[in-house]
XYZ file of C-alpha atoms in Angstrom:
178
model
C -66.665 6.310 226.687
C -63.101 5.668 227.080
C -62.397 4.030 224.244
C -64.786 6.421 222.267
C -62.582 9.485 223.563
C -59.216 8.205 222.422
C -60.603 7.001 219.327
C -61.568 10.813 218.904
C -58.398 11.837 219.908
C -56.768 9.984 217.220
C -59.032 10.767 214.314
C -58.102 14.194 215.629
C -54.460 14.008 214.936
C -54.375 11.593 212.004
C -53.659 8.279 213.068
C -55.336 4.619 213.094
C -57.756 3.464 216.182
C -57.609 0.230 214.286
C -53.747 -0.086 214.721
C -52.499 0.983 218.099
C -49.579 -1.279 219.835
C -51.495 -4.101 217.528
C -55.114 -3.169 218.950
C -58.507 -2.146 217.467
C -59.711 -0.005 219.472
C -63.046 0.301 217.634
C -63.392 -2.934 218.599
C -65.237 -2.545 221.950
C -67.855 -0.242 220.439
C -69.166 -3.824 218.529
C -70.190 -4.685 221.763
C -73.434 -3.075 222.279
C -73.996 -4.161 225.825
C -70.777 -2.878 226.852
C -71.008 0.370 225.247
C -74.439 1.336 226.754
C -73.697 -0.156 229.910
C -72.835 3.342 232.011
C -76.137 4.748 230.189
C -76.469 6.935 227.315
C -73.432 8.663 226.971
C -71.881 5.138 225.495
C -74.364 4.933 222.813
C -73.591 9.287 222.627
C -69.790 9.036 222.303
C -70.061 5.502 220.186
C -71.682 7.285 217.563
C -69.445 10.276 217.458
C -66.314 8.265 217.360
C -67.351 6.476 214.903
C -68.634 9.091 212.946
C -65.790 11.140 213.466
C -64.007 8.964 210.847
C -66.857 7.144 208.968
C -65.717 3.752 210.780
C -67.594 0.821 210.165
C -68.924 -0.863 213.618
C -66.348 -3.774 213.844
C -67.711 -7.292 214.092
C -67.315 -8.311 217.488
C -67.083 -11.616 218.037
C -66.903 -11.624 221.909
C -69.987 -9.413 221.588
C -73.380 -11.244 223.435
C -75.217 -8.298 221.337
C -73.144 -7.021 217.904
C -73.351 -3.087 217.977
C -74.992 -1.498 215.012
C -75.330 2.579 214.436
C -78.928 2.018 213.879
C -78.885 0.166 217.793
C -76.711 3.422 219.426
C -79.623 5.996 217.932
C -82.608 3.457 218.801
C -80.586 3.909 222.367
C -80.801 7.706 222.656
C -84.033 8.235 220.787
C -85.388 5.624 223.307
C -84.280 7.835 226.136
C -85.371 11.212 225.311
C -87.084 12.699 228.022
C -90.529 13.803 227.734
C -89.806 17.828 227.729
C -87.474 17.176 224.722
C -84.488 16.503 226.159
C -81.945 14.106 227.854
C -80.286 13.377 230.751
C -77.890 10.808 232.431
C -80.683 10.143 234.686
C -84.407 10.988 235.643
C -86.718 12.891 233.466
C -85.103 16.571 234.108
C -82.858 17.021 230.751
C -79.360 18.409 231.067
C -78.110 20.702 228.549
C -74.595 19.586 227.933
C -76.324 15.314 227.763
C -79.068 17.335 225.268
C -76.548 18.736 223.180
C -74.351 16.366 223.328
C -76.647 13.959 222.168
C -77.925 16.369 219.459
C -73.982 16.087 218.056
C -74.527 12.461 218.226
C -77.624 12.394 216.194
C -76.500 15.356 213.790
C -75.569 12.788 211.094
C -78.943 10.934 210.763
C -81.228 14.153 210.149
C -82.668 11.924 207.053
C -84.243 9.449 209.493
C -87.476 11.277 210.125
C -87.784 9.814 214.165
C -84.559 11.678 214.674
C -85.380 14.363 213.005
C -88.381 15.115 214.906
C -86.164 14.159 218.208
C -84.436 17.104 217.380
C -86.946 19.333 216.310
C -88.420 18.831 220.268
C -84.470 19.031 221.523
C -83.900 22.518 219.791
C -87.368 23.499 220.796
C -86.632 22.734 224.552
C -82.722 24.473 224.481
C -84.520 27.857 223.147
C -87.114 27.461 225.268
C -84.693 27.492 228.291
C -81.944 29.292 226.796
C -81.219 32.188 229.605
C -81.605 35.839 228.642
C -78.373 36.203 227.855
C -77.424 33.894 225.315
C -76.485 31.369 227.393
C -77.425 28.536 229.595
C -77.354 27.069 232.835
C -76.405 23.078 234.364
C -77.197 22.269 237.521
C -78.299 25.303 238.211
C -75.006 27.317 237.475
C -74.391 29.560 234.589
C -71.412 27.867 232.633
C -69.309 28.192 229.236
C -69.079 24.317 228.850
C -72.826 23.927 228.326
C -72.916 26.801 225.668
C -69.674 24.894 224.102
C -71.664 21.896 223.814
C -74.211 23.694 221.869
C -72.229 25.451 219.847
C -70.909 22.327 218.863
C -74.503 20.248 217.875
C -75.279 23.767 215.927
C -72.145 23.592 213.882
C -72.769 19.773 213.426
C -76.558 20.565 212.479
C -75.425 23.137 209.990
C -77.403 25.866 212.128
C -76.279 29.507 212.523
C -74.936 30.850 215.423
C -77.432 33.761 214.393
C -80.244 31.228 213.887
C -83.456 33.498 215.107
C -84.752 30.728 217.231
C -81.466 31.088 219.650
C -81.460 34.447 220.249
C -82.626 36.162 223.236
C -82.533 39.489 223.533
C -80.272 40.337 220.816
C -77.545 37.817 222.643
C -76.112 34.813 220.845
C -74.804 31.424 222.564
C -71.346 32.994 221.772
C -72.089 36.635 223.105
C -72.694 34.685 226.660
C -69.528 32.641 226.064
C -67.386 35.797 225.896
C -68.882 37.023 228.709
């Protein structure tokens, strides 16, 4: 995710990955075994860099297995967790991996085994969402998790004031603010 972080960074502010003190530094997310090697967040944070500036997957010649996009959602979609959701490990699904991965996948809606992905992902983050608006990781009440969420909403092209992530009147940002 390193690589996939700075490459963020830069799209952020402008400049080149491919050009940095004469390095690509797309280049490591051709490597497929590399990128997924620390679990899903690689295939996660490959796919948002690189969708964060509509880079092609470089051709990696030192790769053992090339990287594709296709690959890095096969990779998440692979390890969604049976309640709808995903972790870094085990079958109990996190809600900053789960929307984190919903960001990832935001892109690919047309693909109909992503699309139902989502559909159960969305189903289990209501279905958990706390009472007020907000949710909970690890067992503690936090703003990064709703932040993550607000995030795959916004890249979903969902409403803040979508019905189905409401409770009680309270939105993911009412619990923010709190």
């Amino acid at each position: 995710t390193e690589y996939s972080r700075v490459i963020l960074a830069l799209t952020a502010i402008g400049k080149n990955p491919t050009e940095v003190a004469g390095y690509n530094l797309l280049m490591p997310l051709g490597d497929y075994e590399k990128t997924i090697w620390q679990g899903i967040n690689g295939s996660i944070w490959a796919l948002i860099a690189l969708d964060s500036g509509n880079y092609e997957v470089p051709k990696n010649t030192n790769a053992n297995i090339q990287a594709t996009r296709d690959m890095y959602i096969k990779h998440i979609l692979d390890n969604q967790n049976s309640d709808g959701g995903w972790s870094l490990s085990g079958d109990i699904s996190d809600y900053d991996i789960t929307a984190m991965a919903l960001q990832a996948l935001s892109k690919y809606q047309d693909n109909d085994a992503v699309k139902r992905a989502t559909e159960n992902a969305l189903s289990l983050m209501s279905e958990r969402q706390k009472a007020n608006g907000g949710f909970s990781s690890w067992g503690t009440a936090n703003a990064e998790s709703s932040a993550q969420m607000i995030v795959a909403l916004c890249e979903l092209g969902l409403s803040l004031d979508d019905p189905q992530i409401i409770k009680n009147g309270n939105t993911i940002l009412d619990a923010m603010l709190r």
